[in-house]
Coordinates of C-alpha atoms and ligand atoms in Angstrom, one line a residue:
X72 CA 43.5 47.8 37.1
X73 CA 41.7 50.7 38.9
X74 CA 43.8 53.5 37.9
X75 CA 45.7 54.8 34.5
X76 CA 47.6 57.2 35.0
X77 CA 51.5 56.6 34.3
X78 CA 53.9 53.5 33.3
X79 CA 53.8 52.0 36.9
X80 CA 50.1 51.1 36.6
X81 CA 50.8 49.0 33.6
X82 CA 53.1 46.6 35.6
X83 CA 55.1 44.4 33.3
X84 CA 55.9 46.7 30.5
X85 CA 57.0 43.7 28.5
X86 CA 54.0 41.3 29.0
X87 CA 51.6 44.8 28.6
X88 CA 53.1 45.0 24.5
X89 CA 52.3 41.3 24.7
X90 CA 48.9 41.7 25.7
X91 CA 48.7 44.9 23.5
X92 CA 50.2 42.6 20.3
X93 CA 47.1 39.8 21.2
X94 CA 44.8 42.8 21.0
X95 CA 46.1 43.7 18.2
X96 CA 45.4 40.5 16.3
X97 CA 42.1 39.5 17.9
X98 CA 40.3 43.3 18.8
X99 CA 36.9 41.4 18.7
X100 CA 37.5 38.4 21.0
X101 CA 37.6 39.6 24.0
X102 CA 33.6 41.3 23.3
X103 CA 32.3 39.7 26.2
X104 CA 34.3 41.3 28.6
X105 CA 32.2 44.9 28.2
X106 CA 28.4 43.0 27.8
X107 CA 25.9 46.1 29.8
X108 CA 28.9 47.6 30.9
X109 CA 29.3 51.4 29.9
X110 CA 32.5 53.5 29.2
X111 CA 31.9 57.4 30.3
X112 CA 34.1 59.6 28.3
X113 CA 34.6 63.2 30.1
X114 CA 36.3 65.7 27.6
X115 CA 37.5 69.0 29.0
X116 CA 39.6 69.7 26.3
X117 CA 39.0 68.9 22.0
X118 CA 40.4 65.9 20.9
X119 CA 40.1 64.4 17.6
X120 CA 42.4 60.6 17.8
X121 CA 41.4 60.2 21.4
X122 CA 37.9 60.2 21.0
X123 CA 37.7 58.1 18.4
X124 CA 40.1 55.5 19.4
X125 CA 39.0 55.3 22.7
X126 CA 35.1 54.9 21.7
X127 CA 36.6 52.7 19.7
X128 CA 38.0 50.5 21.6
X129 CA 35.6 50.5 23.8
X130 CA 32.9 49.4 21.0
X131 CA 35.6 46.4 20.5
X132 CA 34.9 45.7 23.8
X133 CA 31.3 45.5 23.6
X134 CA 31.1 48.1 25.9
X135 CA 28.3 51.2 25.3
X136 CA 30.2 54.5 25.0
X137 CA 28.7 57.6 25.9
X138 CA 30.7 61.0 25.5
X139 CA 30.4 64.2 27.6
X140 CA 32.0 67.5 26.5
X141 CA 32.3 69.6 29.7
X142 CA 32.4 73.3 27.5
X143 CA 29.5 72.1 25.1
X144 CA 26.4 71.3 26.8
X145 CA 26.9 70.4 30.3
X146 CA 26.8 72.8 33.3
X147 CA 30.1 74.7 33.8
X148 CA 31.8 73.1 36.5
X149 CA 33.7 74.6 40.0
X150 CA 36.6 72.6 40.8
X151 CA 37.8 74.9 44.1
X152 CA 36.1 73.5 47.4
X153 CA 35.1 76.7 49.4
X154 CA 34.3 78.9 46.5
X155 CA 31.2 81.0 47.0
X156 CA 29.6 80.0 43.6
X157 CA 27.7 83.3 42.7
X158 CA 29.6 83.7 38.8
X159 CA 28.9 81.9 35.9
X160 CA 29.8 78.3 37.1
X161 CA 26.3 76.4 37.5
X162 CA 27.6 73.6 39.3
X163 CA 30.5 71.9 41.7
X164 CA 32.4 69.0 40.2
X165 CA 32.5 67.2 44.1
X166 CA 28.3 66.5 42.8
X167 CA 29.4 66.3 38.8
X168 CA 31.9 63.4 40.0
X169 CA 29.8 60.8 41.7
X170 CA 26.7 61.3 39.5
X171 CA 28.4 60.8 36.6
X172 CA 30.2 57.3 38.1
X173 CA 26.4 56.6 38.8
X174 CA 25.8 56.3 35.4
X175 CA 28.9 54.1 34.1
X176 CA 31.3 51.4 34.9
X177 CA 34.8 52.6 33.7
X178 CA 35.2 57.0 32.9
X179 CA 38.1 57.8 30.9
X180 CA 39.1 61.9 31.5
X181 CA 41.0 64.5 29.2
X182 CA 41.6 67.4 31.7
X183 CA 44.6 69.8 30.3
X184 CA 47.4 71.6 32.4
X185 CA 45.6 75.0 32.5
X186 CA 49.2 77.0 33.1
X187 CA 47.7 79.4 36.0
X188 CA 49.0 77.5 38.8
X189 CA 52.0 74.7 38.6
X190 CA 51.1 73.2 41.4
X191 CA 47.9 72.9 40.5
X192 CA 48.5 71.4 37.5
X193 CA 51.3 69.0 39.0
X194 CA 49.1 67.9 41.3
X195 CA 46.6 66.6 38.9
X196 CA 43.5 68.2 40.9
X197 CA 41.0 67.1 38.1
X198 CA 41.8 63.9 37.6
X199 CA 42.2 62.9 41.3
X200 CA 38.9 64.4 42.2
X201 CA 37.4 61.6 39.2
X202 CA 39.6 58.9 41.1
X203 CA 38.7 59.8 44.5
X204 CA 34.9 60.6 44.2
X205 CA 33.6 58.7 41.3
X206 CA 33.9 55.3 42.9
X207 CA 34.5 54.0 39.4
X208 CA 38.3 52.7 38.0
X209 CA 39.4 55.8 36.3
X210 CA 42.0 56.0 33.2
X211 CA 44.2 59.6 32.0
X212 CA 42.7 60.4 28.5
X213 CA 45.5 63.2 28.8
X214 CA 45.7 65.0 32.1
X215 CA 47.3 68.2 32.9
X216 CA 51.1 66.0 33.3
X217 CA 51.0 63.0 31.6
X218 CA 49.5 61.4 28.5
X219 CA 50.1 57.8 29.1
X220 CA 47.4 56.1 26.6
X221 CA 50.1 57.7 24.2
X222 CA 52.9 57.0 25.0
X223 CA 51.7 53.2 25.7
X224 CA 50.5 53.3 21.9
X225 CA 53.9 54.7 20.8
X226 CA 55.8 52.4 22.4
X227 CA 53.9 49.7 21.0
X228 CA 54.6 51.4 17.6
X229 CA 57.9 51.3 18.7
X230 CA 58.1 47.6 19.4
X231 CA 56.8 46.9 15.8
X232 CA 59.2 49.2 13.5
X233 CA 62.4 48.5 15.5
X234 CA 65.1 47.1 13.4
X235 CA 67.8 46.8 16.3
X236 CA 66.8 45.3 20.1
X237 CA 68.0 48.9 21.9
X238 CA 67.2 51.1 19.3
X239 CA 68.0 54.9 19.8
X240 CA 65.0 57.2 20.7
X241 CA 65.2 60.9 20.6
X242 CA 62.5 63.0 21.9
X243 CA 63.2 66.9 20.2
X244 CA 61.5 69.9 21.4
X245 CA 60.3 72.0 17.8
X246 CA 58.6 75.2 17.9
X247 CA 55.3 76.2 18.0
X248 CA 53.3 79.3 18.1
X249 CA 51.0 78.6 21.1
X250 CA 52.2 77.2 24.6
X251 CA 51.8 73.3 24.9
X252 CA 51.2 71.5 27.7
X253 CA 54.2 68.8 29.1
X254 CA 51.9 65.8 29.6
X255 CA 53.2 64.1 26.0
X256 CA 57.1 64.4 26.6
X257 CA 56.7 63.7 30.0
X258 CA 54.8 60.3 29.7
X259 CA 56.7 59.4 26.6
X260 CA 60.0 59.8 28.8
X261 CA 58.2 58.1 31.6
X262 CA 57.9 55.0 29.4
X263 CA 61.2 55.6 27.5
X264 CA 63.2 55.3 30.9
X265 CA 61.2 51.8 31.6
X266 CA 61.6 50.5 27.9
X267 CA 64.8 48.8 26.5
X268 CA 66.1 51.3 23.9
X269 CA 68.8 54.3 24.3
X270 CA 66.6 57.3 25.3
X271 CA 68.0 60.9 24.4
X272 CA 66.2 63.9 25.3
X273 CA 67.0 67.3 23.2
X274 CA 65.7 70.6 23.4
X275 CA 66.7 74.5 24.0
X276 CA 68.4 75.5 27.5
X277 CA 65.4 76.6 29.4
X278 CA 62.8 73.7 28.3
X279 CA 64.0 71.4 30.8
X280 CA 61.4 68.7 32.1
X281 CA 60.3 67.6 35.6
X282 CA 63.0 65.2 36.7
X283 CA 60.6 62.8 38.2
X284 CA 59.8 61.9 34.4
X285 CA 63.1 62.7 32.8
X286 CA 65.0 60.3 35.6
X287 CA 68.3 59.2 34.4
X288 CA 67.6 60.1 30.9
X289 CA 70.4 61.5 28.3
X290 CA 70.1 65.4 28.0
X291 CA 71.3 67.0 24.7
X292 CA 71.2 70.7 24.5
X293 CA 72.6 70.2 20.8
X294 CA 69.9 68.6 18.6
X295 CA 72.4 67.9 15.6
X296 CA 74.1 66.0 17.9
X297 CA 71.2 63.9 19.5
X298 CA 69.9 62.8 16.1
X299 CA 73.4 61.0 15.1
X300 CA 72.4 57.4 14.6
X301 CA 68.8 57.8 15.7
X302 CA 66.5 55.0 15.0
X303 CA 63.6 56.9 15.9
X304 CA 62.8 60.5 16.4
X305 CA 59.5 61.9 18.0
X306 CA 58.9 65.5 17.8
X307 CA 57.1 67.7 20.1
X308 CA 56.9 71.1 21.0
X309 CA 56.1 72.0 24.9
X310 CA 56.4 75.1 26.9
X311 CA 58.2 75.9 29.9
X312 CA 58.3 73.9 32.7
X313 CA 61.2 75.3 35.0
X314 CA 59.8 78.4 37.5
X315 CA 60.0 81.5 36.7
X316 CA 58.8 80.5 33.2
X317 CA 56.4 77.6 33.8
X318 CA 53.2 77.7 30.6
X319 CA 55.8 80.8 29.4
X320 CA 57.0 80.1 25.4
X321 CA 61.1 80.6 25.7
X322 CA 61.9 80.1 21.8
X323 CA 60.3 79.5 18.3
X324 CA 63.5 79.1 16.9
X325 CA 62.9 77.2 13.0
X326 CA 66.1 76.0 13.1
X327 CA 64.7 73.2 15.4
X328 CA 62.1 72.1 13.2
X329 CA 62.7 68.5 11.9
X330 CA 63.5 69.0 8.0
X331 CA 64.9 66.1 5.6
X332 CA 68.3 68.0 6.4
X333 CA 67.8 66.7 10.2
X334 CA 66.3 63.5 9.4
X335 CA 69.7 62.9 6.9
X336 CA 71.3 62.6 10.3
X337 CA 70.0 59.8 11.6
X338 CA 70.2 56.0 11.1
X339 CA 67.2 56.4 8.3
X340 CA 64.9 57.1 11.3
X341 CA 61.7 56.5 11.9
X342 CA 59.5 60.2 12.2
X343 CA 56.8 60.0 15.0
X344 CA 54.4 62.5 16.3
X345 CA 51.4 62.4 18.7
X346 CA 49.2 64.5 16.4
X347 CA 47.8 67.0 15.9
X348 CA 50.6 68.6 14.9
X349 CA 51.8 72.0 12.6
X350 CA 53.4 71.4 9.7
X351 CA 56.7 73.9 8.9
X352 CA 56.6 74.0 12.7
X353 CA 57.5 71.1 14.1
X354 CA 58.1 68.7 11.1
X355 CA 58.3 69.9 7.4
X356 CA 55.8 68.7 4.6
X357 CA 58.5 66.0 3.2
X358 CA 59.4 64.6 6.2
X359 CA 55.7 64.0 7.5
X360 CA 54.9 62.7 4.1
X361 CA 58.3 60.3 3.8
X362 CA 58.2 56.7 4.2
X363 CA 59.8 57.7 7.4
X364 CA 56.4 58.6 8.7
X365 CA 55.1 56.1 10.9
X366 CA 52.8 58.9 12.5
X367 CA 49.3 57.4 10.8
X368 CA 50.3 53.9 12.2
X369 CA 50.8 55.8 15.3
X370 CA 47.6 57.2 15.9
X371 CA 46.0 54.0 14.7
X372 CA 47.8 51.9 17.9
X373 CA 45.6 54.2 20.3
X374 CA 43.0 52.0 19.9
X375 CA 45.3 49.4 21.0
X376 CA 46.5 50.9 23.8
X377 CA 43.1 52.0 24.7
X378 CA 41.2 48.6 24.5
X379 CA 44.6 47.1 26.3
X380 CA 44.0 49.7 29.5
X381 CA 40.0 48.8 29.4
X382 CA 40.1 45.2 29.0
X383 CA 42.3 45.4 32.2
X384 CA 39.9 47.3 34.0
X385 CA 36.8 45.2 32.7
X386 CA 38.5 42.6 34.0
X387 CA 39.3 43.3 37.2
X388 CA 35.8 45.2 37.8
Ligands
AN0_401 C1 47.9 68.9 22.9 C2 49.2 68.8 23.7 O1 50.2 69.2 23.1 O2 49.2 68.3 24.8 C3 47.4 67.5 22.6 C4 48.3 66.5 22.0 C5 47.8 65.1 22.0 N1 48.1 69.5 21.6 C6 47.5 70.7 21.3 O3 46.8 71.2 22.1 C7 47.7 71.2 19.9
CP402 N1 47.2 62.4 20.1 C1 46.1 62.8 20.7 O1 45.8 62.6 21.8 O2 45.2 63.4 19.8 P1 43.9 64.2 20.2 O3 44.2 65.4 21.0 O4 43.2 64.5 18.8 O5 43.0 63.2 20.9

């Protein structure tokens, strides 16, 4: 695997849960794999479960792990070609790029939508300048659209609390007070459409997402009615994709927060949530702290999904 950036590069999504399962059960047998080969970490953003797991994972590996924070430390960097660099960015990332895929085998990269320029953003100019200059198999540690080491990791969480074979999945909008980037709901929906459960999608008129994730997935402007006979229901809050409004916040509307009155009805869901996440926002103390709340389980299957995604590029390095 050289890339990681959305379902497709994961191939068969059913043999990929397989493989995550076996790494699941036997983290440290596959050590030799990473022997004097180092993982680069590049963190635009903060991150607290991606970090961790990823290092993690990584260590499992056998791998060295080194971590860069672009705002703490290193120079800042100029991602325009054709600037004239006379402000208060030191260097360009077209030299940042290949000198850091000098010093490592595999570079993970968290590189947020930034919200001043859609196309921009959509166009994933960070993280296709790492795939294109660093010479080095690349993966999405969250990029400005999609968040796909998540999404893999809850759909193997997923796989392992389902009580029916097509269970119901609905992915709800909640409010927030800041605007959130798309990349979650987008790459859990990308994997949702590929997966073998009934995917519904509810949220306020207005927060509709890009159709090339949403695909042929249910829409639901009413969220009482999307919940009905959920199995599963994964919260998240995002802002505006749709032009005029695109980074813009449309609603923070409480009534869409998931309470124990919302959870009541569902099919005794599951409550899942990428973390981190605002409590009395998005989900309220009880139902974060039910038995519902597979959200700890959750965050621990990134380092699944993590070592899953490097052992594949190890492997074909
Ligand atoms: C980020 C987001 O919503 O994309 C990261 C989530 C994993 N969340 C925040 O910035 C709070
Ligand atoms: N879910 C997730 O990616 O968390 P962090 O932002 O803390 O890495």
């Amino acid at each position: 695997m050289r890339t990681y950036t959305n379902v497709k590069d994961l191939g068969d999504l059913n043999a990929a849960i397989k493989e995550a399962l076996e790494v699941k059960k036997n983290r440290f047998g596959y050590k030799h794999l990473g022997e004097n080969k180092t993982l680069l970490m590049v963190f635009f953003n903060s991150s607290l479960r991606t970090r961790l797991s990823t290092q993690k994972a990584g260590m499992n590996l056998g791998m060295n792990t080194m971590v860069l924070d672009i705002n703490q430390g290193a120079w800042k960097l100029e991602t325009e070609r054709g600037v004239i660099m006379d402000g208060d960015k030191s260097e360009h990332i077209l030299e940042a790029i290949p000198v850091m895929g000098s010093y490592c085998d595999i570079i993970g990269v968290r590189a947020f939508a930034q919200f001043e320029n859609k196309e921009d953003d959509y166009q994933e100019k960070i993280l296709n300048q790492f795939i294109k200059y660093s010479g080095r198999p690349v993966f999405s540690m969250e990029a400005a659209t999609g968040h796909p080491l998540q999404a893999f990791a809850d759909l193997i969480t997923i796989e392992e609390y389902k009580k029916t074979a097509r269970p119901k999945v609905v992915l709800t909008w909640a409010p927030h007070p800041k605007a959130l980037p798309q990349a979650v709901p987008n790459s859990f929906a990308d994997f949702m459409n590929e997966a073998d459960v009934d995917f519904v999608i509810t949220h306020p008129k207005g927060y509709e997402l890009d159709s090339k994730f949403v695909r042929g997935a249910k829409i639901e402007y009413n969220q009482d009615k999307a919940l009905e006979g959920a199995d599963f229901v994964y919260a998240k809050n995002w802002a505006a994709y749709t032009d005029p409004n695109y980074g813009k916040i449309l609603s923070k509307d409480m009534s869409w927060t998931v309470t124990t009155e919302k959870m009541s009805l569902t099919n005794n869901a599951c409550f899942m949530h990428c973390l981190p996440v605002r409590r009395n926002m998005i989900v309220s103390d009880d139902v974060i702290e039910s038995p519902q709340s597979i959200v700890i389980q959750e965050a621990a299957n990134r380092e699944i999904s993590a070592q899953t995604v490097i052992k594949r590029m190890l492997e074909s390095l």
